Short mmCIF file of C-alpha atoms in Angstrom, two decimals:
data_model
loop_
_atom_site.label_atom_id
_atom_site.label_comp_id
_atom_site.label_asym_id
_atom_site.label_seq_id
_atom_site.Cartn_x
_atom_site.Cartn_y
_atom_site.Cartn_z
CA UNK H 253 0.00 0.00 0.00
CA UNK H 254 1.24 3.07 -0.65
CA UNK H 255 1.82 6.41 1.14
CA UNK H 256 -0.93 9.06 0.90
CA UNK H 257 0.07 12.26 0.95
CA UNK H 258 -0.32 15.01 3.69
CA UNK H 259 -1.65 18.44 2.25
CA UNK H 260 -0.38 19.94 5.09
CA UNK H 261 2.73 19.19 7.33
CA UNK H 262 3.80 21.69 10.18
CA UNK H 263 7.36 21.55 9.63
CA UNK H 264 7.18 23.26 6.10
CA UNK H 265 5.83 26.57 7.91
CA UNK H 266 2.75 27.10 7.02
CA UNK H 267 2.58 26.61 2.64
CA UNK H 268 0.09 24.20 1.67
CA UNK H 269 0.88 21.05 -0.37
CA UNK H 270 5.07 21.63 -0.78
CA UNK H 271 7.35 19.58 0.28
CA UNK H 272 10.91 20.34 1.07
CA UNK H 273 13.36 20.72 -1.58
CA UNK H 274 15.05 17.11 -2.74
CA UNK H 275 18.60 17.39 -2.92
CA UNK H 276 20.28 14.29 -4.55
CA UNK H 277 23.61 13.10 -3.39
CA UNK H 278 26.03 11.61 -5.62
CA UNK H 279 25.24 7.68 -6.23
CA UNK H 280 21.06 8.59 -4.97
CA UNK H 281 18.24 7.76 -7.37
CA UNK H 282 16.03 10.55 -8.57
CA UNK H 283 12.90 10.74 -10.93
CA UNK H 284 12.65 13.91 -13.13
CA UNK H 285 9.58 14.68 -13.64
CA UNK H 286 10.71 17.14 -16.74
CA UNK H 287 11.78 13.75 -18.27
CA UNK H 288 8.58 11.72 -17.49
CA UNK H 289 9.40 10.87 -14.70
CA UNK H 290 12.26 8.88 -15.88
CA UNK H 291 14.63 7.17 -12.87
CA UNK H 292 18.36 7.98 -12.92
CA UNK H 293 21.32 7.85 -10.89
CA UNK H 294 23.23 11.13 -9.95
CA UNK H 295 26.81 11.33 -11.28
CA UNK H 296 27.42 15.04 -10.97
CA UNK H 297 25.85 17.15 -8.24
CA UNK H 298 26.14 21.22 -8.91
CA UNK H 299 29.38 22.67 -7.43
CA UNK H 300 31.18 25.53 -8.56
CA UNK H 301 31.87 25.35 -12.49
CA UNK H 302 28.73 23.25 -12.72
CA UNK H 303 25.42 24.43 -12.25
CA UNK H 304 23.15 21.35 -12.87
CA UNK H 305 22.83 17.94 -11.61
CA UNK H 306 23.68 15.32 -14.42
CA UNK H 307 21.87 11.85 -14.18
CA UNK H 308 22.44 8.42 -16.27
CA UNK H 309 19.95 5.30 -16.81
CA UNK H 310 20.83 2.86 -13.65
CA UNK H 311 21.38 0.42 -16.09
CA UNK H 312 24.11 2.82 -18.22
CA UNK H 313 22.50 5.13 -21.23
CA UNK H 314 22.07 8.69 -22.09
CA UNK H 315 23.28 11.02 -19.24
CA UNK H 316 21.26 14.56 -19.04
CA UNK H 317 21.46 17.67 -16.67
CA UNK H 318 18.61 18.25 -13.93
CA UNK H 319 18.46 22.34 -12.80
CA UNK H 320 20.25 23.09 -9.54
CA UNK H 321 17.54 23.57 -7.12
CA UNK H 322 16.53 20.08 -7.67
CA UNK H 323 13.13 21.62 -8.27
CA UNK H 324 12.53 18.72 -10.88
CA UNK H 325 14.30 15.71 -9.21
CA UNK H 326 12.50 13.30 -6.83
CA UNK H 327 13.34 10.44 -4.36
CA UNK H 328 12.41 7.21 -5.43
CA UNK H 329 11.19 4.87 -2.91
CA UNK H 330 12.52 1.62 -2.02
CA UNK H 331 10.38 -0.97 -3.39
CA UNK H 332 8.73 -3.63 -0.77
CA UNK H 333 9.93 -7.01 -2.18
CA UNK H 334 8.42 -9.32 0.88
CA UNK H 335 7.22 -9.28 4.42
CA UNK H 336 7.53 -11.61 7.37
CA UNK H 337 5.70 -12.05 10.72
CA UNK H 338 7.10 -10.73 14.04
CA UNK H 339 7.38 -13.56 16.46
CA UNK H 340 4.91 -11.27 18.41
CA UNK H 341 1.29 -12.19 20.06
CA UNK H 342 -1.48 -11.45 17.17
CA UNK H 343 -3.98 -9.09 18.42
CA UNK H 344 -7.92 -8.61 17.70
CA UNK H 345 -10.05 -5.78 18.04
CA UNK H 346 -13.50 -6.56 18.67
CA UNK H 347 -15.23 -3.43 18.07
CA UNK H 348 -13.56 -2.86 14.42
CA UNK H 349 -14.08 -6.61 13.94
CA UNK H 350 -10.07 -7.40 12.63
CA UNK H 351 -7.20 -9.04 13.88
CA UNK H 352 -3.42 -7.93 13.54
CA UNK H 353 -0.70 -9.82 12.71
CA UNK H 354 2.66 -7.68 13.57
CA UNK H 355 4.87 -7.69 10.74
CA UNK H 356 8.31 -7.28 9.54
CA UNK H 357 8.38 -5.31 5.98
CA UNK H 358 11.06 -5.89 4.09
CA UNK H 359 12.64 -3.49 1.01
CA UNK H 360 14.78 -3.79 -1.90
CA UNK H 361 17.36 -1.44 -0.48
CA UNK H 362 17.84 -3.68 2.41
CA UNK H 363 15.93 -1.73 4.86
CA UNK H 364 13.04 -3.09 7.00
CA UNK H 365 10.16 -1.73 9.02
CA UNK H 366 7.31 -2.63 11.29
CA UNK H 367 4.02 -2.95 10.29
CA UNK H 368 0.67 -4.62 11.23
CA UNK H 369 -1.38 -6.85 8.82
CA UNK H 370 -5.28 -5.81 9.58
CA UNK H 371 -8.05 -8.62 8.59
CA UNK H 372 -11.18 -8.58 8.46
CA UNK H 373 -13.04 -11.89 9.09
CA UNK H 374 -12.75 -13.18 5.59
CA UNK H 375 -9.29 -12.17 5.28
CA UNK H 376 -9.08 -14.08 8.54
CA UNK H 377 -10.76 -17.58 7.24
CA UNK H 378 -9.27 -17.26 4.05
CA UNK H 379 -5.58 -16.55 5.78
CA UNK H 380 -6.40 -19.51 8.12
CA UNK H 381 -7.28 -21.80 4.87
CA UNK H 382 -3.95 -20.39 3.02
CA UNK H 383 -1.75 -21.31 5.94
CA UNK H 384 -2.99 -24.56 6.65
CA UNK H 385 -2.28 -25.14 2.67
CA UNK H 386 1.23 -24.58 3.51
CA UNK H 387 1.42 -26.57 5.60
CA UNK H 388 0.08 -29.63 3.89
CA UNK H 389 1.94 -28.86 0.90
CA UNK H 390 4.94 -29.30 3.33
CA UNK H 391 3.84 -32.25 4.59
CA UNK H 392 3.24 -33.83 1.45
CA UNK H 393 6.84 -32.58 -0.17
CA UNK H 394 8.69 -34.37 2.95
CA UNK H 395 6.51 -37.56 2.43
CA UNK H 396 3.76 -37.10 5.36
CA UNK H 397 6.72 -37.37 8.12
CA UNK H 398 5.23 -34.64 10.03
#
């Protein structure tokens, strides 16, 4: 799931809707939106005698110049490639209705972070029935020893 947006944060004083300027270090990956959005890698950061960023393709390509206030450039967020359980008690809420499964999320970049899985009852049965899959396919792939 991914992040919405906050119209308004405290910490940028008062303007609606900005966020605080992106500055790209050397090595970081930035989208420019005056290229479509297209991802690149930062291989020259403005200094004196150079008064753009330059960016290349992560995979190599045609390198091209972002403006110096980075007004263009964006982060790009790590990408979640899995998540694992915490071996922590699952909770339910009985006024909402869902259970909670704490969670380990994991991201391409090698970071992590703690989350919570929320099901509703469905999510719940149908979880149940998924696991309990598992675990018979396991069973059957070590030939019913368990």
């Amino acid at each position: 799931m991914s992040r919405r947006g906050t119209p308004y944060q405290p910490s940028q004083g008062g303007q609606l809707g900005t966020a605080a300027p992106f500055h790209p270090r050397l090595g970081d990956l930035a989208r420019d939106t005056s290229k479509g959005g297209q991802i690149g890698v930062v291989i020259t950061q403005p200094a004196e005698g150079r008064n753009t960023y330059h960016l290349c393709p992560p995979g190599g390509g045609d390198k091209w110049s972002a403006p110096n206030d980075g007004n263009t450039l964006r982060p790009v967020q790590p990408q979640v490639t899995y998540v694992t359980p915490l071996k922590r008690d699952v909770t339910y809420d009985a006024r909402a209705q869902h259970g909670g499964l704490p969670i380990t999320v994991h991201y391409d970049d090698g970071g992590t972070a703690e989350s919570l899985l929320v099901l509703d009852p469905s999510q719940l049965e149908l979880y149940h029935y998924q696991t309990g899959r598992i675990l018979t396919l396991r069973d059957e792939d070590l030939g019913g020893l368990l």
